[in-house]
Tab-separated table of C-alpha atoms in Angstrom:
chain	number	residue	atom	x	y	z
A	1	MET	CA	0.067	-0.137	-0.075
A	2	THR	CA	2.818	2.396	0.891
A	3	ALA	CA	4.535	1.728	-2.278
A	4	ALA	CA	1.266	2.613	-4.242
A	5	VAL	CA	0.849	5.864	-2.322
A	6	LEU	CA	4.653	6.807	-2.965
A	7	GLY	CA	4.276	5.951	-6.744
A	8	ALA	CA	1.100	8.142	-7.046
A	9	ILE	CA	2.610	11.030	-5.115
A	10	GLY	CA	5.869	10.603	-7.046
A	11	LEU	CA	4.096	10.735	-10.423
A	12	SER	CA	1.966	13.730	-9.500
A	13	THR	CA	5.086	15.673	-8.194
A	14	SER	CA	7.438	14.353	-10.931
A	15	VAL	CA	7.001	17.667	-12.753
A	16	LEU	CA	8.697	19.449	-9.796
A	17	VAL	CA	11.497	16.707	-9.889
A	18	ILE	CA	10.618	15.863	-6.400
A	19	GLY	CA	8.842	12.755	-7.685
A	20	GLY	CA	12.098	11.192	-8.767
A	21	PRO	CA	13.286	10.258	-5.204
A	22	LEU	CA	9.763	9.483	-4.208
A	23	GLY	CA	9.518	7.051	-7.382
A	24	VAL	CA	12.725	5.411	-6.360
A	25	ILE	CA	11.441	4.561	-2.933
A	26	GLY	CA	8.175	3.479	-4.319
A	27	LEU	CA	9.768	1.321	-6.809
A	28	VAL	CA	11.923	-0.512	-4.161
A	29	LEU	CA	8.868	-0.985	-1.932
A	30	GLY	CA	6.792	-2.125	-5.052
A	31	VAL	CA	9.329	-4.734	-6.059
A	32	VAL	CA	9.434	-5.886	-2.426
A	33	ALA	CA	5.694	-6.135	-2.484
A	34	LEU	CA	5.708	-8.102	-5.753
A	35	VAL	CA	8.207	-10.716	-4.235
A	36	THR	CA	5.931	-10.904	-1.147
A	37	THR	CA	2.847	-11.341	-3.353
A	38	GLY	CA	4.530	-14.119	-5.171
A	39	ARG	CA	4.542	-16.075	-2.027
A	40	THR	CA	1.125	-15.076	-0.715
A	41	GLY	CA	-0.803	-14.440	-3.928
A	42	THR	CA	-2.655	-11.464	-2.581
A	43	GLY	CA	-2.192	-7.783	-3.670
A	44	ARG	CA	-0.397	-8.309	-6.850
A	45	GLY	CA	-2.438	-5.719	-8.690
A	46	LYS	CA	-1.479	-2.983	-6.212
A	47	ALA	CA	2.083	-4.014	-6.305
A	48	VAL	CA	2.135	-3.850	-10.156
A	49	ALA	CA	0.461	-0.579	-10.082
A	50	ALA	CA	2.984	0.758	-7.481
A	51	VAL	CA	5.972	-0.388	-9.649
A	52	VAL	CA	4.386	1.263	-12.837
A	53	THR	CA	3.571	4.598	-11.264
A	54	SER	CA	6.992	4.638	-9.480
A	55	ALA	CA	8.765	4.043	-12.699
A	56	LEU	CA	6.741	6.613	-14.530
A	57	ALA	CA	7.541	9.113	-11.820
A	58	ILE	CA	11.322	8.391	-12.278
A	59	VAL	CA	11.028	8.612	-16.143
A	60	VAL	CA	9.089	11.934	-15.998
A	61	SER	CA	11.512	13.463	-13.304
A	62	VAL	CA	14.579	12.612	-15.446
A	63	LEU	CA	12.892	14.068	-18.581
A	64	VAL	CA	11.988	17.389	-16.758
A	65	ALA	CA	15.496	17.626	-15.235
A	66	VAL	CA	17.120	17.080	-18.809
A	67	LEU	CA	14.785	19.710	-20.315
A	68	MET	CA	15.621	22.164	-17.480
A	69	VAL	CA	19.334	21.705	-18.215
A	70	TRP	CA	18.754	22.077	-21.804
A	71	TYR	CA	16.764	25.144	-21.373
A	72	ALA	CA	19.345	26.779	-18.976
A	73	ASN	CA	22.213	25.827	-21.302
A	74	HIS	CA	20.430	27.552	-24.351
A	75	THR	CA	19.445	30.688	-22.476
A	76	GLN	CA	22.623	31.461	-20.500
A	77	ALA	CA	23.170	34.781	-22.137
A	78	CYS	CA	19.698	35.960	-20.879
A	79	TYR	CA	20.354	35.699	-17.222
A	80	ARG	CA	21.129	39.351	-16.456
A	81	PRO	CA	18.329	41.309	-18.148
A	82	ASP	CA	17.248	44.795	-17.263
A	83	SER	CA	13.477	43.820	-17.492
A	84	PHE	CA	11.204	40.943	-17.996
A	85	HIS	CA	10.439	42.046	-21.515
A	86	GLN	CA	14.186	41.963	-22.425
A	87	TYR	CA	14.594	38.503	-20.787
A	88	THR	CA	11.615	37.030	-22.846
A	89	GLN	CA	12.883	38.691	-26.003
A	90	CYS	CA	16.470	37.267	-25.277
A	91	VAL	CA	15.062	33.823	-24.658
A	92	ARG	CA	13.041	33.868	-27.860
A	93	GLU	CA	16.268	34.854	-29.807
A	94	GLN	CA	18.461	32.292	-28.224
A	95	LEU	CA	16.033	29.469	-28.810
A	96	ALA	CA	15.329	30.555	-32.326
A	97	ASP	CA	19.224	30.478	-32.978
A	98	GLY	CA	19.277	27.016	-31.524
A	99	LYS	CA	17.192	25.487	-34.237
């Protein structure tokens, strides 16, 4: 049950990259639950759901982190703007040049 909750919370917070570590814990607990259900035969569906949601949380968190690094790398020149308008204009120019 804990693994399923951690997987669901991890997946819902994976956009904030917080879900990655929660997903790892949920994945470990989910795998332990799968091993346990192999012996007892009950709760297998919840364990599989926990493993799947935890794995998705990890994947989404990694993708978000990669996209954040890519964005930061492509917009480094824009970090000291005089105004928000200049920042947005600089970001548009930097991203257009990167195509």
